[in-house]
XYZ file of C-alpha atoms in Angstrom:
676
model
C -38.791 -16.024 33.947
C -40.992 -15.401 36.976
C -39.721 -13.136 39.738
C -38.049 -14.956 42.620
C -36.941 -13.622 45.966
C -33.879 -15.876 46.021
C -31.226 -15.891 43.306
C -31.568 -18.984 41.111
C -28.714 -21.447 41.130
C -26.883 -22.531 37.988
C -28.825 -25.821 38.163
C -32.126 -23.906 38.334
C -31.198 -21.771 35.322
C -30.134 -24.761 33.218
C -33.403 -26.522 34.097
C -35.350 -23.490 32.846
C -33.359 -23.619 29.631
C -33.915 -27.376 29.260
C -37.690 -27.070 29.736
C -37.860 -24.088 27.326
C -39.142 -21.764 30.067
C -36.425 -19.158 29.445
C -36.926 -16.576 26.713
C -34.051 -15.380 24.540
C -34.141 -12.005 26.326
C -33.960 -13.777 29.710
C -31.046 -15.860 28.416
C -29.062 -12.784 27.424
C -29.838 -11.013 30.694
C -28.889 -13.941 32.925
C -25.857 -15.191 30.984
C -24.368 -11.755 30.406
C -25.009 -10.923 34.053
C -23.000 -13.971 35.115
C -20.264 -13.041 32.665
C -20.068 -9.446 33.913
C -19.795 -10.768 37.476
C -16.730 -12.754 36.461
C -18.456 -16.140 36.113
C -17.826 -16.664 32.411
C -17.678 -20.450 32.664
C -21.202 -20.466 34.145
C -22.394 -18.131 31.372
C -20.999 -20.581 28.819
C -22.855 -23.486 30.435
C -26.111 -21.504 30.359
C -25.704 -20.700 26.651
C -24.781 -24.308 25.843
C -27.873 -25.673 27.602
C -30.260 -23.135 26.084
C -28.953 -23.780 22.547
C -29.213 -27.563 22.993
C -32.857 -27.487 24.056
C -34.211 -24.511 22.098
C -33.192 -25.330 18.535
C -36.665 -24.443 17.283
C -36.292 -20.805 18.333
C -36.004 -18.584 15.216
C -33.233 -16.556 16.875
C -31.083 -19.382 18.187
C -28.249 -18.161 15.914
C -27.951 -15.084 18.133
C -27.459 -17.305 21.168
C -24.800 -19.251 19.268
C -23.032 -15.995 18.459
C -22.999 -14.804 22.076
C -21.906 -18.269 23.160
C -18.915 -18.022 20.817
C -17.942 -14.671 22.314
C -17.913 -16.128 25.829
C -15.877 -19.110 24.637
C -13.281 -16.790 23.065
C -13.052 -14.908 26.348
C -12.435 -18.239 28.080
C -9.663 -19.027 25.588
C -11.623 -21.858 23.940
C -11.022 -20.952 20.285
C -12.044 -24.417 19.074
C -15.376 -24.204 20.861
C -15.907 -20.678 19.542
C -15.298 -21.850 15.966
C -17.878 -24.628 16.363
C -20.405 -22.199 17.842
C -19.866 -19.740 14.988
C -20.208 -22.473 12.376
C -23.514 -23.407 13.987
C -24.517 -19.720 13.988
C -24.001 -19.190 10.246
C -25.511 -22.578 9.406
C -28.694 -21.370 11.093
C -28.530 -17.955 9.372
C -26.101 -17.893 6.460
C -26.427 -14.115 5.968
C -25.667 -13.125 9.577
C -22.687 -10.839 9.063
C -21.182 -10.792 12.573
C -20.973 -14.595 12.536
C -18.950 -14.641 9.319
C -16.695 -11.811 10.502
C -15.906 -13.438 13.844
C -15.442 -16.891 12.330
C -12.846 -15.474 9.959
C -11.087 -13.755 12.854
C -11.079 -17.027 14.830
C -9.490 -18.837 11.875
C -6.933 -16.040 11.505
C -6.050 -16.130 15.206
C -5.570 -19.899 14.868
C -2.986 -19.345 12.138
C -5.384 -20.331 9.332
C -5.158 -17.205 7.189
C -6.301 -18.979 4.012
C -9.433 -20.328 5.733
C -10.122 -16.881 7.159
C -9.966 -15.314 3.712
C -12.209 -18.052 2.268
C -14.760 -17.470 5.022
C -14.930 -13.739 4.452
C -15.037 -14.150 0.669
C -17.968 -16.532 0.989
C -19.878 -13.833 2.848
C -18.821 -11.185 0.309
C -20.242 -13.317 -2.501
C -23.509 -13.752 -0.590
C -23.978 -10.000 -0.113
C -23.361 -8.634 -3.603
C -26.760 -6.928 -3.409
C -27.941 -6.508 0.125
C -29.453 -4.336 2.820
C -27.601 -1.378 4.327
C -26.834 -3.453 7.426
C -25.358 -6.294 5.409
C -23.376 -3.835 3.307
C -21.602 -2.704 6.469
C -20.546 -6.290 7.215
C -19.614 -6.825 3.567
C -17.351 -3.790 3.903
C -15.868 -5.213 7.085
C -15.225 -8.572 5.385
C -13.492 -6.891 2.446
C -11.298 -4.905 4.825
C -10.352 -8.034 6.751
C -9.477 -9.922 3.562
C -7.331 -7.009 2.402
C -5.606 -6.716 5.781
C -4.762 -10.432 6.019
C -3.509 -10.493 2.427
C -1.362 -7.446 3.125
C 0.156 -9.126 6.186
C 0.865 -12.183 4.029
C 2.593 -9.923 1.441
C -0.047 -10.735 -1.189
C 0.110 -7.092 -2.137
C -1.640 -7.145 -5.532
C -4.562 -9.215 -4.233
C -4.836 -7.059 -1.132
C -4.919 -3.894 -3.221
C -7.687 -5.285 -5.462
C -9.799 -6.357 -2.487
C -9.360 -3.056 -0.679
C -10.366 -1.162 -3.816
C -13.673 -3.064 -3.756
C -14.162 -1.851 -0.197
C -13.311 1.723 -1.158
C -15.778 1.767 -4.050
C -18.441 0.286 -1.774
C -18.039 3.082 0.797
C -15.548 5.763 -0.333
C -16.492 7.876 2.692
C -14.998 5.258 5.040
C -11.265 5.748 5.475
C -9.942 2.412 6.777
C -9.697 0.600 3.428
C -8.285 3.681 1.695
C -5.649 4.057 4.394
C -4.303 0.573 3.694
C -4.768 0.914 -0.076
C -2.603 4.024 -0.421
C 0.067 2.520 1.834
C 0.034 -0.643 -0.293
C 0.536 1.331 -3.490
C 3.481 3.110 -1.885
C 5.032 -0.230 -0.886
C 4.585 -1.426 -4.469
C 5.939 1.778 -6.062
C 2.717 2.123 -8.057
C 2.820 5.635 -9.441
C 0.812 7.778 -9.298
C -0.131 6.663 -5.802
C -3.578 8.254 -5.858
C -5.824 7.248 -8.767
C -9.495 8.212 -8.835
C -12.454 6.455 -10.477
C -16.072 7.258 -11.323
C -16.987 6.349 -7.746
C -13.970 7.548 -5.782
C -12.367 10.992 -5.913
C -8.727 11.894 -5.323
C -9.818 13.959 -2.347
C -11.513 10.954 -0.733
C -8.329 8.926 -1.127
C -6.241 11.780 0.241
C -8.598 12.035 3.209
C -8.145 8.336 3.924
C -4.346 8.462 3.856
C -2.624 7.933 7.199
C -0.234 10.569 8.588
C 2.725 8.208 8.086
C 1.820 7.564 4.439
C 1.351 11.296 3.897
C 4.948 11.785 5.031
C 6.052 9.651 2.068
C 3.747 11.565 -0.277
C 4.183 15.241 0.471
C 6.709 17.577 2.103
C 4.067 19.819 3.648
C 4.542 20.058 7.420
C 1.426 22.195 7.932
C -0.768 19.698 6.119
C 0.907 16.868 8.019
C 0.065 18.561 11.324
C -3.535 19.062 10.216
C -3.707 15.457 8.980
C -2.399 14.209 12.347
C -5.049 16.308 14.101
C -7.857 14.910 11.933
C -6.487 11.373 12.225
C -6.327 11.613 16.010
C -9.874 12.874 16.170
C -11.047 9.936 14.049
C -8.881 7.296 15.726
C -9.333 8.323 19.342
C -12.455 10.483 19.313
C -13.621 11.561 22.747
C -13.433 8.516 25.024
C -15.345 8.700 28.283
C -12.667 9.559 30.828
C -15.078 10.749 33.518
C -14.086 7.841 35.768
C -10.411 8.473 35.119
C -9.379 11.615 37.024
C -6.373 13.641 35.889
C -3.167 12.693 37.627
C -1.966 15.209 40.189
C 1.601 16.381 39.704
C 3.863 15.142 42.477
C 6.379 17.508 44.028
C 9.761 16.010 43.182
C 11.985 18.934 42.221
C 14.396 19.639 45.053
C 13.703 16.291 46.758
C 15.672 13.045 46.769
C 12.901 11.233 44.887
C 13.637 9.904 41.436
C 11.555 10.953 38.471
C 9.478 8.053 37.175
C 9.609 7.784 33.357
C 7.434 5.438 31.313
C 8.246 4.411 27.730
C 5.287 2.972 25.770
C 5.991 1.135 22.518
C 5.223 -1.937 20.411
C 8.800 -1.841 19.105
C 10.855 -2.598 22.220
C 12.385 -5.622 20.471
C 14.609 -6.421 17.475
C 13.285 -3.481 15.488
C 14.774 -0.191 14.295
C 13.283 1.609 17.315
C 14.498 -1.102 19.689
C 18.016 -0.934 18.240
C 17.934 2.856 18.678
C 16.753 2.921 22.289
C 18.391 -0.031 23.983
C 21.691 1.654 24.906
C 19.882 4.828 25.990
C 17.840 2.768 28.445
C 21.023 1.154 29.743
C 22.685 4.536 30.255
C 19.887 6.342 32.096
C 21.114 7.632 35.463
C 19.229 5.485 37.970
C 19.952 7.953 40.762
C 17.913 10.537 38.834
C 15.227 8.592 36.973
C 13.327 5.357 37.445
C 12.469 3.692 34.124
C 9.273 1.761 33.370
C 8.796 0.091 29.968
C 5.306 -0.736 28.675
C 5.484 -3.181 25.793
C 2.357 -3.343 23.624
C 3.703 -5.431 20.727
C 3.336 -9.095 19.841
C 5.012 -11.617 22.138
C 8.579 -12.492 21.119
C 10.961 -15.233 22.181
C 14.732 -15.211 22.217
C 14.792 -11.524 21.314
C 18.207 -10.133 22.239
C 17.095 -6.492 22.174
C 14.143 -7.125 24.448
C 16.308 -9.117 26.840
C 18.756 -6.205 27.116
C 15.929 -3.744 27.681
C 14.323 -5.885 30.379
C 17.669 -5.979 32.165
C 18.108 -2.216 31.812
C 14.767 -0.909 33.104
C 13.447 -0.831 36.649
C 10.089 -2.312 35.649
C 8.940 -4.091 32.474
C 5.221 -4.516 31.817
C 3.439 -6.370 29.013
C 0.240 -4.478 28.149
C -0.654 -5.880 24.709
C -3.596 -7.883 26.051
C -4.962 -5.067 28.223
C -7.695 -2.734 27.018
C -6.680 0.881 26.489
C -8.388 1.894 29.713
C -6.855 -0.945 31.738
C -3.403 -0.180 30.326
C -3.856 3.476 31.238
C -4.955 2.472 34.724
C -1.834 0.334 35.135
C 0.333 3.291 34.129
C -1.566 5.561 36.509
C -1.206 3.031 39.336
C 2.534 2.974 38.657
C 2.531 6.740 39.315
C 4.454 7.641 36.180
C 5.510 11.291 36.078
C 6.552 11.557 32.410
C 5.008 9.188 29.855
C 6.858 8.845 26.526
C 4.926 7.785 23.417
C 7.502 5.914 21.321
C 4.992 4.797 18.671
C 3.126 7.855 17.498
C 0.997 6.900 14.491
C 2.915 3.741 13.563
C 1.966 0.074 13.425
C 0.468 -1.405 16.608
C 0.374 2.027 18.274
C -1.915 2.368 21.309
C -2.696 6.068 21.006
C -5.969 5.784 22.952
C -4.041 4.916 26.102
C -2.668 8.455 26.194
C -6.145 9.966 25.821
C -6.837 8.865 29.404
C -3.887 11.046 30.482
C -2.479 8.392 32.824
C 0.513 10.609 33.598
C 0.680 14.376 34.181
C 3.053 14.880 31.231
C 2.982 13.101 27.855
C 5.870 13.265 25.361
C 6.200 12.398 21.656
C 9.679 10.982 21.007
C 11.673 8.627 18.790
C 9.052 6.496 17.018
C 7.112 8.916 14.819
C 8.550 11.677 12.595
C 6.103 14.495 13.143
C 3.589 16.183 15.380
C 0.810 14.122 16.940
C -1.710 16.966 16.578
C -3.425 15.619 19.692
C -4.952 17.350 22.708
C -2.925 15.208 25.108
C 0.680 15.195 23.830
C 2.364 18.112 25.583
C 5.945 17.954 24.281
C 7.872 16.697 21.282
C 11.608 16.020 21.511
C 13.471 16.946 18.344
C 16.810 18.549 17.462
C 17.896 21.949 16.106
C 18.236 20.707 12.525
C 14.946 18.828 12.236
C 12.868 21.554 13.872
C 14.332 24.990 13.320
C 12.883 27.773 15.513
C 10.768 29.038 12.604
C 9.384 25.503 12.093
C 7.809 25.255 15.554
C 4.574 26.535 14.008
C 4.166 23.074 12.444
C 3.881 21.320 15.816
C 1.019 21.247 18.294
C 3.405 20.209 21.072
C 6.026 22.358 22.765
C 9.362 21.581 21.074
C 12.333 20.630 23.253
C 15.660 19.675 21.725
C 18.463 17.173 22.039
C 21.699 17.322 20.019
C 20.542 14.702 17.480
C 17.175 13.006 17.293
C 18.543 9.583 16.314
C 19.682 7.463 19.246
C 21.763 4.436 18.350
C 23.438 1.473 19.970
C 27.223 1.573 19.770
C 27.361 -2.104 20.760
C 25.576 -3.400 17.663
C 27.297 -6.392 16.127
C 28.744 -5.897 12.633
C 29.921 -8.890 10.619
C 33.566 -8.874 9.557
C 35.303 -9.839 6.340
C 32.375 -8.905 4.086
C 33.416 -8.364 0.458
C 31.652 -7.154 -2.642
C 31.712 -10.692 -3.977
C 29.790 -11.786 -0.879
C 27.128 -9.201 -1.740
C 27.049 -10.085 -5.470
C 28.485 -6.689 -6.389
C 31.102 -6.094 -9.110
C 34.473 -5.262 -7.640
C 35.224 -2.178 -9.731
C 31.796 -0.604 -10.364
C 30.737 2.662 -8.739
C 27.785 1.670 -6.532
C 25.057 4.086 -5.535
C 22.917 2.602 -2.771
C 19.638 3.226 -0.995
C 18.444 0.872 1.716
C 15.280 2.792 2.565
C 11.944 0.993 2.401
C 10.257 0.820 -0.998
C 7.381 2.991 0.263
C 9.785 5.947 0.407
C 10.681 5.759 -3.288
C 8.527 8.215 -5.244
C 8.266 8.677 -9.004
C 10.259 11.928 -8.803
C 12.920 10.334 -6.608
C 13.339 7.390 -8.986
C 13.495 9.741 -11.977
C 16.413 11.576 -10.295
C 18.214 8.288 -9.802
C 17.747 7.435 -13.470
C 19.252 10.803 -14.475
C 22.223 10.030 -12.264
C 22.713 6.577 -13.807
C 22.351 7.999 -17.308
C 25.204 10.446 -16.653
C 27.487 7.902 -14.937
C 28.262 5.039 -17.346
C 28.884 1.703 -15.665
C 27.527 2.784 -12.280
C 24.996 0.645 -10.407
C 22.038 1.345 -8.142
C 21.821 -1.027 -5.160
C 18.404 -1.200 -3.492
C 16.937 -3.187 -0.635
C 14.796 -5.883 -2.227
C 11.025 -5.707 -2.098
C 8.490 -8.259 -3.314
C 9.316 -9.780 -6.713
C 6.528 -7.826 -8.449
C 7.804 -4.570 -6.976
C 11.383 -5.264 -8.053
C 10.173 -6.041 -11.567
C 8.153 -2.830 -11.649
C 11.230 -0.750 -10.814
C 13.277 -2.553 -13.452
C 10.550 -1.792 -15.996
C 10.580 1.872 -14.959
C 14.351 1.952 -15.408
C 14.076 0.545 -18.919
C 11.405 3.125 -19.769
C 13.959 5.754 -18.752
C 16.542 4.194 -21.059
C 18.564 2.504 -18.308
C 19.598 -1.128 -18.662
C 17.785 -3.103 -15.957
C 21.004 -4.990 -15.155
C 22.329 -1.800 -13.567
C 19.865 -2.129 -10.696
C 20.756 -4.737 -8.089
C 18.494 -5.815 -5.234
C 19.949 -6.777 -1.866
C 18.012 -9.663 -0.290
C 17.061 -9.591 3.368
C 19.978 -10.508 5.614
C 20.694 -10.887 9.346
C 21.321 -7.484 10.885
C 25.098 -7.896 11.495
C 25.575 -8.948 7.867
C 23.362 -6.132 6.589
C 25.347 -3.531 8.547
C 28.576 -4.914 7.113
C 27.413 -4.880 3.497
C 26.146 -1.277 3.607
C 29.724 -0.003 3.663
C 30.536 -1.811 0.400
C 28.719 0.887 -1.591
C 30.313 4.165 -2.684
C 27.517 6.659 -1.986
C 24.116 6.452 -0.293
C 21.352 8.297 -2.183
C 18.600 9.400 0.173
C 14.902 9.478 -0.712
C 12.578 12.479 -0.606
C 10.299 13.594 0.991
C 10.611 10.791 3.572
C 14.322 10.298 4.043
C 16.480 7.766 5.817
C 16.222 7.675 9.603
C 17.717 4.674 11.413
C 18.966 3.511 8.001
C 21.046 6.687 7.764
C 22.553 5.989 11.184
C 23.363 2.468 9.966
C 25.103 3.879 6.882
C 27.168 6.281 8.996
C 28.056 3.401 11.341
C 29.261 1.474 8.293
C 31.303 4.444 7.034
C 29.138 5.157 3.983
C 28.627 8.850 3.034
C 25.028 9.931 2.441
C 23.727 12.484 -0.032
C 20.414 13.937 1.136
C 18.049 16.772 0.278
C 16.474 18.279 3.404
C 12.940 19.572 3.034
C 10.578 21.245 5.481
C 8.886 18.376 7.316
C 10.274 16.255 10.149
C 10.651 13.171 7.928
C 12.331 15.207 5.188
C 14.921 16.760 7.537
C 15.824 13.728 9.648
C 18.658 12.472 7.444
C 20.117 15.982 7.273
C 20.201 15.973 11.056
C 22.131 12.689 11.094
C 24.828 13.741 8.618
C 25.211 17.062 10.448
C 25.631 15.258 13.773
C 28.143 12.892 12.126
C 30.277 15.824 10.957
C 29.546 15.845 7.204
C 26.877 18.599 6.841
C 28.244 19.392 3.373
C 26.389 16.295 2.085
C 23.049 18.132 2.287
C 21.752 19.419 -1.067
C 19.714 22.569 -1.553
C 17.486 21.491 -4.465
C 16.654 18.400 -6.563
C 18.930 19.728 -9.295
C 21.788 20.148 -6.825
C 21.214 16.576 -5.601
C 21.547 15.153 -9.126
C 24.556 17.316 -10.001
C 26.460 16.403 -6.844
C 25.694 12.686 -7.137
C 27.159 12.774 -10.634
C 30.042 14.935 -9.421
C 31.177 12.349 -6.855
C 31.226 9.715 -9.611
C 33.469 11.958 -11.693
C 35.665 13.044 -8.788
C 36.419 9.941 -6.694
C 39.105 11.854 -4.797
C 36.528 14.300 -3.447
C 34.303 11.408 -2.352
C 37.275 9.671 -0.717
C 37.935 12.823 1.316
C 34.334 12.808 2.539
C 34.677 9.167 3.511
C 37.932 9.794 5.378
C 36.396 12.800 7.128
C 33.424 10.658 8.171
C 35.660 7.907 9.519
C 37.764 10.401 11.486
C 34.812 12.214 13.024
C 32.374 9.352 13.503
C 33.345 8.033 16.925
C 33.706 11.401 18.722
C 30.649 12.826 16.907
C 27.435 14.019 18.502
C 25.646 11.155 16.726
C 27.498 8.539 18.738
C 27.713 10.351 22.082
C 24.931 8.291 23.631
C 25.928 9.004 27.273
C 25.440 12.727 26.564
C 22.102 11.967 24.907
C 20.891 10.055 27.961
C 21.930 12.932 30.267
C 20.196 15.473 28.004
C 16.969 13.451 27.994
C 17.054 13.375 31.777
C 17.557 17.169 31.844
C 14.509 17.591 29.602
C 12.411 15.226 31.715
C 13.255 17.254 34.819
C 12.492 20.470 32.936
C 9.050 19.072 32.065
C 8.540 18.070 35.685
C 9.532 21.526 36.914
C 7.094 23.158 34.494
C 4.358 20.750 35.587
C 4.941 21.536 39.253
C 4.609 25.255 38.450
C 1.377 24.608 36.558
C 3.043 25.477 33.244
C 2.613 22.221 31.324
C 1.987 23.408 27.750
C -1.466 23.144 26.222
C -1.348 21.636 22.696
C -2.102 24.284 20.082
C -4.876 23.004 17.774
C -6.174 26.358 16.540
C -7.419 26.545 12.915
C -6.248 23.038 12.022
C -9.485 22.138 10.227
C -8.955 25.114 7.921
C -5.282 24.269 7.405
C -6.383 20.762 6.473
C -8.721 22.009 3.752
C -6.039 24.280 2.327
C -3.376 21.580 2.592
C -5.594 19.071 0.795
C -6.105 21.500 -2.095
C -2.348 22.063 -2.345
C -1.551 18.330 -2.076
C -3.749 17.532 -5.064
C -1.459 19.795 -7.107
C 1.548 17.686 -5.979
C 4.320 20.265 -5.851
C 7.194 17.977 -4.850
C 9.778 20.545 -3.787
C 9.347 24.209 -2.912
C 11.600 26.765 -1.315
C 10.554 27.962 2.122
C 9.641 31.336 0.617
C 7.387 29.852 -2.071
C 5.807 27.468 0.432
C 4.865 30.227 2.879
C 3.604 32.452 0.080
C 1.372 29.682 -1.283
C -0.218 29.153 2.131
C -0.640 32.837 2.895
C -2.357 33.440 -0.441
C -4.707 30.518 0.247
C -5.366 31.748 3.795
C -6.174 35.199 2.463
C -8.705 33.742 0.019
C -10.201 31.641 2.788
C -10.468 34.644 5.108
C -12.157 36.682 2.378
C -14.870 34.043 2.175
C -15.176 33.196 5.886
C -13.288 35.112 8.574
C -10.434 33.098 10.033
C -9.145 33.898 13.534
C -5.471 34.765 13.739
C -3.032 32.141 15.026
C 0.684 31.704 15.785
C 1.246 29.744 12.586
C 0.965 31.140 9.072
C -1.901 33.562 9.825
C -0.544 35.879 12.522
C -2.270 39.070 13.626
C -0.977 42.187 11.837
C 1.629 44.109 13.792
C 0.862 47.697 14.685
């Protein structure tokens, strides 16, 4: 295009396109310039004209691709699909076209067509260039992800394994693959091949999946640190200045608190938080809720939360930076991350530090290991004083870390017959997710069933293949498969009512019951748990302690099995526990939600006071790369349960060997400086 002193009109530009006087480079410059200036519809018209009159250009597929992107931004998914079809017709091996076409099908609710599109590209790139391999990898990951969301777990696992073997150094496919195997109770979870090592699979595991795999809080902290570094990286925050702390202590101004979560809806986290939000003292704090989950309709929990907070904002469609800017514009003083490293989390938002203080609370059972989470709220049981070394944040405590809603509806008149349970059988139950059931945990349950003739194990149903796998494992252990009963999914009021029909809840290890334990207590069902060292492994112990039955915590796996059998043999002893639970439940710390709300407000003001004094804690990330290497070596040995003494000794011996090879600076964790 020749230089012109006056800006060309849209008509002028389209005429240049029609007469083939606009190069592809000029097209991109002009159209993207219009788009960046907010004139996306004009950009679309320019692309459409150029494509129509320049079909002989060898790179017209690139114009079709950019045209599709603009159409998606305009909300024209149909037009984008047509443009992408044109793109890959012109160049059938153009990876981005196949990837985006599959995504467009998926977003239109056509998951099967999306999978077919990506598989077609996968078949075309069996042997390909390095560039096409990267798109082949992306297509495999997308197929696996969509299959996983559709609960086609076996097919998803197979597809993701192809992606792992293609690039074992890339962690995304491995992250989903290990989580899938946990959901399917496929033991051992980590299985290597000639092309993929156990260490590579361990490296790809997410922090949440690691919590189900290993009770090693130091390794979990180091994993969270590495995961954060990979997930968030170092975003450019140069145009996003740090928020200045406002002086509010001693004034009449309310403290502005922001809760960020994808789970502020009918979800375990939503059920836990909704009464807390209703009980916050509005003379002391002003509550903002930032919802980053999928849109929902007719959601009772979300309706209650919207009515409880001062301001509700939907941020799912905003970029991380724009969401952070909205939070900053709202002048939030204390920003609470209620997701952590869970599904649909928006961790990058917090990297912009849109509030002076950032808190990890309620959604994720562990340390974030991030440079921008200043505090974690826990309780005295979950994080003992000596366990603070396993957290990068400063630990502040409430009485019990599990909020709950005392107004939850519970169905009435539920009988064992309604739940397809025998009237007279002794029923052990576990309603934790399948991903929490490990081989060692299941083996303990089989020992318990073997020693308690006629007893049953009642589990929350998984996919049919997973249920069958557990029945097969039971038969291998010599237990009749008919002694395991699966509870189908049920509306929440009915599920809460049926929990209490069991005799004893058997917790999982290392990732124990959290909100499920609170549900069991609400239903009057005693829980037998085995607290470990990590946040996830101590949560259930916190709940039973807060409910007034701390005696239901077991010291070792052997103690757990012995006591589970003992309650079968001594029904009177179990009845006493149940009566004690019923008597203490309502006045217990667990159900004193008004006190919990007041305590949270006290902690928020404490954080504010520290911020005003310039004493906001700096996350401690010292030596975490080294702890990761040591933790990975230990994890490959899979020591399921260790005493605190043995655990610390194992680490200190490994740290000593590491220091002998390469000097390691002292830290406040497991490698302190020698005392004089």
